[in-house]
Coordinates of N, CA, C and O in Angstrom, one line a residue:
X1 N 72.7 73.6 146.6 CA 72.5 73.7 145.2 C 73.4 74.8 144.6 O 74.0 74.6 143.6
X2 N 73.4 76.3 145.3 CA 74.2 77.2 145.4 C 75.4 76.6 144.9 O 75.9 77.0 143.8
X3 N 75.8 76.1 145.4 CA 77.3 75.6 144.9 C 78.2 75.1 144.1 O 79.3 75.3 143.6
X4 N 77.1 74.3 144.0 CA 77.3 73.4 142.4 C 76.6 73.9 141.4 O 76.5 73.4 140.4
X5 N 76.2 74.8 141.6 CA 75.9 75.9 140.3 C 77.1 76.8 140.1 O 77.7 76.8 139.0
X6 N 77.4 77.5 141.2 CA 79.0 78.2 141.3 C 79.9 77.7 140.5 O 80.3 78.1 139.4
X7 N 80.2 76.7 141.2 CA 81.4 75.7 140.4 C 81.4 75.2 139.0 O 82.4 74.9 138.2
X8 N 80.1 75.1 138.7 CA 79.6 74.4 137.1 C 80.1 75.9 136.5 O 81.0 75.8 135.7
X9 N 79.6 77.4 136.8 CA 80.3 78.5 136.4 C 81.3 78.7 136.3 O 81.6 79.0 135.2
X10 N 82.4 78.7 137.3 CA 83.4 78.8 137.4 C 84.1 78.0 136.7 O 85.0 78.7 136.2
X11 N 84.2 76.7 136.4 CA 84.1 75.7 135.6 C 83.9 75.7 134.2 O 84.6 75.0 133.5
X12 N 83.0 76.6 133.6 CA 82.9 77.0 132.1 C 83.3 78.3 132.3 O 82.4 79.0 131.8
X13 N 84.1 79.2 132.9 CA 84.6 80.4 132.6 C 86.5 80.0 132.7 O 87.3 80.6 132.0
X14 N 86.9 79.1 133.6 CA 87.7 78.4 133.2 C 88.5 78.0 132.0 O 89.6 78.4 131.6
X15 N 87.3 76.8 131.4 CA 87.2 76.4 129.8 C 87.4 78.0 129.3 O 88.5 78.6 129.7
X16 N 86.6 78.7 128.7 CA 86.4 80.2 128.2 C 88.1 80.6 128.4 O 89.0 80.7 127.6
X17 N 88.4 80.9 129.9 CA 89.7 81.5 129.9 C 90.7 80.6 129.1 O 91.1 81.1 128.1
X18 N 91.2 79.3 129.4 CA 92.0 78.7 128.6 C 92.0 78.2 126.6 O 92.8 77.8 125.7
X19 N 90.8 78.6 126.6 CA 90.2 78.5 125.2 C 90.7 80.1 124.5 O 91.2 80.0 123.4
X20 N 90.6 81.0 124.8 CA 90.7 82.4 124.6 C 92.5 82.1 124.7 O 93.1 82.0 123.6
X21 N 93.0 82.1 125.6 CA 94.4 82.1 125.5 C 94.9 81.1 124.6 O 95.6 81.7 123.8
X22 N 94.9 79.4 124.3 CA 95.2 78.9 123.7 C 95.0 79.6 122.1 O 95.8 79.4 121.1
X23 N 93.9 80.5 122.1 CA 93.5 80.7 120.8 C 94.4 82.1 120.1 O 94.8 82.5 118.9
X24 N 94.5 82.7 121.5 CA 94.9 83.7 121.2 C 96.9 83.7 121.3 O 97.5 84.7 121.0
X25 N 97.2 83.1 121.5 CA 99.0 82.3 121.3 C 98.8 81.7 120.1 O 99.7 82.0 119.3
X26 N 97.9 81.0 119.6 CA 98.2 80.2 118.1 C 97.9 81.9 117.2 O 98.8 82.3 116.6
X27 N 96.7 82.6 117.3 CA 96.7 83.5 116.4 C 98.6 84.7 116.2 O 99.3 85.1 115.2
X28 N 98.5 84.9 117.9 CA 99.9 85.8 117.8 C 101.0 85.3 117.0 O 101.5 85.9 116.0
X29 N 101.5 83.8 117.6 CA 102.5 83.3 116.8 C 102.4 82.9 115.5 O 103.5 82.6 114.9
X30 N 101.0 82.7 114.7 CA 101.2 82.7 113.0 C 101.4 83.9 112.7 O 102.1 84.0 111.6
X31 N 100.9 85.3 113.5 CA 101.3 86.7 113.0 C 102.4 87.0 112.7 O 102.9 87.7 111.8
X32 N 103.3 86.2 114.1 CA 104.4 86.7 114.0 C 105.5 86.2 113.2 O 106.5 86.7 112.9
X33 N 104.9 84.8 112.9 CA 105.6 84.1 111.2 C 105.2 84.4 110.3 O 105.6 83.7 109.5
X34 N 104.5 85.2 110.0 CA 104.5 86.1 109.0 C 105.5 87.3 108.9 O 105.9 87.9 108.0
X35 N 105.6 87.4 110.0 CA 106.2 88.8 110.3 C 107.7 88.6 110.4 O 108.4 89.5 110.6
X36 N 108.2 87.0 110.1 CA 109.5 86.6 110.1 C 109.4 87.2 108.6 O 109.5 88.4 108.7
X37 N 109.3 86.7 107.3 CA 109.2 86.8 106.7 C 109.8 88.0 105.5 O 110.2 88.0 104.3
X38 N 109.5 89.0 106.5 CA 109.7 90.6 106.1 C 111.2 90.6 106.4 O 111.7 90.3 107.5
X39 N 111.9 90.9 105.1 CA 113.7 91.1 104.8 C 113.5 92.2 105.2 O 112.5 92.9 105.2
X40 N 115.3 92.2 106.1 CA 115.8 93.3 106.5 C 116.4 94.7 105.5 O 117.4 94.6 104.6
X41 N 116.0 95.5 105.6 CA 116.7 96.7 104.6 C 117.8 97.3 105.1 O 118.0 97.6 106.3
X42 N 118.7 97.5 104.2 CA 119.7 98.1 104.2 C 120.1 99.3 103.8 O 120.0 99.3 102.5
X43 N 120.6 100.4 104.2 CA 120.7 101.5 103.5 C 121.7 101.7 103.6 O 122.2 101.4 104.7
X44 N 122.6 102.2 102.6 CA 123.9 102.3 102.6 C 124.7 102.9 101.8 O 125.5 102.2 101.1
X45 N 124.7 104.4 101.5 CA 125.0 105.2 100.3 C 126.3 104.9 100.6 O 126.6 104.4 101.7
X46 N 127.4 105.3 99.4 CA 129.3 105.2 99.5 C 129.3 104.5 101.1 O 129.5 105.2 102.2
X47 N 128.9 102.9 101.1 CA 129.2 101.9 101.9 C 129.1 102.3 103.3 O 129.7 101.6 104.1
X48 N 128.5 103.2 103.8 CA 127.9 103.3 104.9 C 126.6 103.9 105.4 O 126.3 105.0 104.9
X49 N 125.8 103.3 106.2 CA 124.7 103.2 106.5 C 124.3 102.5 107.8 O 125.0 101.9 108.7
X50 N 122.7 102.7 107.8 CA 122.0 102.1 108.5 C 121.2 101.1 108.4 O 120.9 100.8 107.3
X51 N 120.8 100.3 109.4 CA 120.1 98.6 108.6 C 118.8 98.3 109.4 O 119.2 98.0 110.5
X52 N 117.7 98.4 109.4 CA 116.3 98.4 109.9 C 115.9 96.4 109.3 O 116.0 95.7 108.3
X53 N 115.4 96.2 110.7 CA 115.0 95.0 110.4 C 113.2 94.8 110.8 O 112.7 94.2 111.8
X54 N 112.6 95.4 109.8 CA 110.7 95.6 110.1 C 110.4 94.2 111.0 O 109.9 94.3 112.1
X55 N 110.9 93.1 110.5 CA 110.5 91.9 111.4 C 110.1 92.2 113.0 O 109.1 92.2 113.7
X56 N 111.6 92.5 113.0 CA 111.4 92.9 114.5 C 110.5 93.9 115.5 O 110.0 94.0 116.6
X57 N 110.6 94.5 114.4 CA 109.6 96.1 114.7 C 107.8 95.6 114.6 O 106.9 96.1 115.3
X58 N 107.7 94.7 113.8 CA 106.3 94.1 113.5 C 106.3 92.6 114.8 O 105.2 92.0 115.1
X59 N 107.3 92.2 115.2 CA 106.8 91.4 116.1 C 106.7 92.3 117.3 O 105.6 92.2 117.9
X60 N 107.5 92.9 117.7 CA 106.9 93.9 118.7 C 105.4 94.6 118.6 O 104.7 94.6 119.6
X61 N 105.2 94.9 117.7 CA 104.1 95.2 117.3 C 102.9 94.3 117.7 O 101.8 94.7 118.2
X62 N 103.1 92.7 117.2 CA 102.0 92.1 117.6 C 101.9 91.7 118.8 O 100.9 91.3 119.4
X63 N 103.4 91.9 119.5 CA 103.1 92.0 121.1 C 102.3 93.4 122.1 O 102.0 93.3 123.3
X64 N 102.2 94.2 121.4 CA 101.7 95.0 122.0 C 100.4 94.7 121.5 O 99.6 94.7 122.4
X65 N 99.9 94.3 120.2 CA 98.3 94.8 120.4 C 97.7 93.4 120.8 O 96.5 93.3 120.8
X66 N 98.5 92.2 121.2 CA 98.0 91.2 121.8 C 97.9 91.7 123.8 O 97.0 91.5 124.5
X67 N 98.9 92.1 124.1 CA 98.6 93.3 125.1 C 97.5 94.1 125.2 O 96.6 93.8 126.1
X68 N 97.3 94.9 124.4 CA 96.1 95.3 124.2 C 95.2 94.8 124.0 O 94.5 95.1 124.9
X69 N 94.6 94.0 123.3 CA 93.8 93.0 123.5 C 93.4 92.0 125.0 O 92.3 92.1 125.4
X70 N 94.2 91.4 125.4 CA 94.3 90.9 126.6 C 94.4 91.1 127.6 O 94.6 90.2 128.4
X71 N 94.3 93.2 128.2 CA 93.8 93.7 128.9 C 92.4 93.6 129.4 O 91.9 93.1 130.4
X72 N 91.8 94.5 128.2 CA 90.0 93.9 129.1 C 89.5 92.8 129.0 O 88.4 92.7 129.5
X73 N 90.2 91.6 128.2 CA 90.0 90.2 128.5 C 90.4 89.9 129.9 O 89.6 89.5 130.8
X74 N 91.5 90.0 130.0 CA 91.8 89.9 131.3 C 90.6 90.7 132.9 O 90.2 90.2 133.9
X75 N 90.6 91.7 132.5 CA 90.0 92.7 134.0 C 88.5 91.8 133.2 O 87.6 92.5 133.7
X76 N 87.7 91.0 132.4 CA 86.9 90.9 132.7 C 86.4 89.2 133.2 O 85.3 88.7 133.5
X77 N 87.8 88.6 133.2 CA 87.3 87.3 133.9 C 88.2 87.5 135.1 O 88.1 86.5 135.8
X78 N 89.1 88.6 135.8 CA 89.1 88.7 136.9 C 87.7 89.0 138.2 O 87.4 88.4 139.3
X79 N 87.0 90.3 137.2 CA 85.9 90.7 137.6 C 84.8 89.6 137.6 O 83.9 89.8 138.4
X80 N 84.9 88.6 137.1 CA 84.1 87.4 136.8 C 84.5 86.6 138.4 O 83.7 86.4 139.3
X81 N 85.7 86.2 138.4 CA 86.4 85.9 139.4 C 86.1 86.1 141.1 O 85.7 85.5 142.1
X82 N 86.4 87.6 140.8 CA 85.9 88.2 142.3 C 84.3 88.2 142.5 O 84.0 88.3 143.7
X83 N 83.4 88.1 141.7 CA 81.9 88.0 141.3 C 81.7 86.5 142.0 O 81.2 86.3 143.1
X84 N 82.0 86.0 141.6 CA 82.3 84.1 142.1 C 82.7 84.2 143.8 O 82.0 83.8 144.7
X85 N 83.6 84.7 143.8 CA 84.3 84.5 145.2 C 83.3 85.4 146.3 O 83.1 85.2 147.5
X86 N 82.7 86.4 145.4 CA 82.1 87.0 146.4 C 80.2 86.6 147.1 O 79.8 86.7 148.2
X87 N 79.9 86.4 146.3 CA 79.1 85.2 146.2 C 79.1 84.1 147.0 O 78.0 83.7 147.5
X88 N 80.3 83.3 147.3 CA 80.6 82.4 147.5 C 80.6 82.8 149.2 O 80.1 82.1 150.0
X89 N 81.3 83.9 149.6 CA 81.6 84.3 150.8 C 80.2 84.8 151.3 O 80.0 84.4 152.5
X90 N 79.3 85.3 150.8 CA 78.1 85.8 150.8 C 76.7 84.2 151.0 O 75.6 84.2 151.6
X91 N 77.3 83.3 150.4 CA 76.8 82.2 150.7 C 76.7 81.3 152.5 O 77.4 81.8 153.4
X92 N 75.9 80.3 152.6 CA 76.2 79.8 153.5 C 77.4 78.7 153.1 O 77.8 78.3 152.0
X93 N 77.8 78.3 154.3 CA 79.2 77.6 153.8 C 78.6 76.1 154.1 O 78.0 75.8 155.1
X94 N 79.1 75.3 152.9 CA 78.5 73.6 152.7 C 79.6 73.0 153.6 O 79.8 71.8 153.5
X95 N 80.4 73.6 154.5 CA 81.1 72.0 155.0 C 80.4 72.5 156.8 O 80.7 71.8 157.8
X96 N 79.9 73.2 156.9 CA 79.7 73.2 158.7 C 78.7 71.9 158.7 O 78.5 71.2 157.7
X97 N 78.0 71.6 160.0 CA 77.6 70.2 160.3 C 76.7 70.7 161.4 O 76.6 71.8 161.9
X98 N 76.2 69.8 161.5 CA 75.2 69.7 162.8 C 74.1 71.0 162.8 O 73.5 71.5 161.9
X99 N 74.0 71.3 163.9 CA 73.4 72.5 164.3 C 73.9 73.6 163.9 O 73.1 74.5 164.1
X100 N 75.0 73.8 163.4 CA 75.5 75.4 162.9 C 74.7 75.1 161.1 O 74.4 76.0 160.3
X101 N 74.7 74.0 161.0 CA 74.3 74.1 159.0 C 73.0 74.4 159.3 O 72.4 75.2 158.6
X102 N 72.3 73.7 160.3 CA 71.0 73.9 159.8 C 70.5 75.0 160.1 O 69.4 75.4 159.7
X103 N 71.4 75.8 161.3 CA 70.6 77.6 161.9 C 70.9 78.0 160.6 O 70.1 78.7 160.0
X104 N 72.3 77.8 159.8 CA 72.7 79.0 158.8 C 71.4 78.8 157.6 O 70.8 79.7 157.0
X105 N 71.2 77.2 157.4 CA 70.1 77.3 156.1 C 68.8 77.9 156.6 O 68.1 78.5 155.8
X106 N 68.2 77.7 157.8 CA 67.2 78.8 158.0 C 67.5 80.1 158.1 O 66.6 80.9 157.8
X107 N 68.3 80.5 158.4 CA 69.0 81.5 158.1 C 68.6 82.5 156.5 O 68.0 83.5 156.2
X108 N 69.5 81.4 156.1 CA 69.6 82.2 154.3 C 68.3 82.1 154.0 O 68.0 83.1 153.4
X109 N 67.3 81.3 154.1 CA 65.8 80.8 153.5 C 65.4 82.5 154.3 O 64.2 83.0 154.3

């Protein structure tokens, strides 16, 4: 039963991880069409100058705080991850047979 409780978890943290990232790529990339948006300035006293393009500086921008963001999202369905696995190792194991399944479930009981 162990197991298929595992897996039904792992299974909806899965969903959760792919749901979080799907969501979180559609949010960055409308940011950062927005952030197309923003004209480049030019400065240029008696025809020489410098030329700043914010776009770029603001899409960088939304790449880092999506970085940031997706750090402890990340370390916390890793941590989720090794929680799972460890558990799992900690479990008795569902494919042994015969006489070894049934010492290990009196075993765990």
């Amino acid at each position: 039963q162990g197991d298929i409780n595992r897996d039904l978890l792992q299974a909806k943290m899965d969903f959760a991880a792919t749901a979080y990232d799907l969501v979180a790529n559609a949010v960055q990339e409308g940011v950062k069409t927005l952030c197309a948006a923003v004209p480049g300035i030019e400065i240029a006293p008696l025809g020489a100058g410098v030329e700043t393009e914010p776009d770029d500086i603001c899409g960088q921008v939304v790449d880092f705080v999506r970085t940031l963001v997706d750090l402890p999202v990340g370390f916390t369905f890793a941590a989720h991850d090794y929680a799972m696995e460890e558990e799992g190792f900690n479990a008795c194991n569902p494919y042994q047979v015969g006489f070894s399944r049934l010492f290990c479930d009196i075993h765990c009981v």
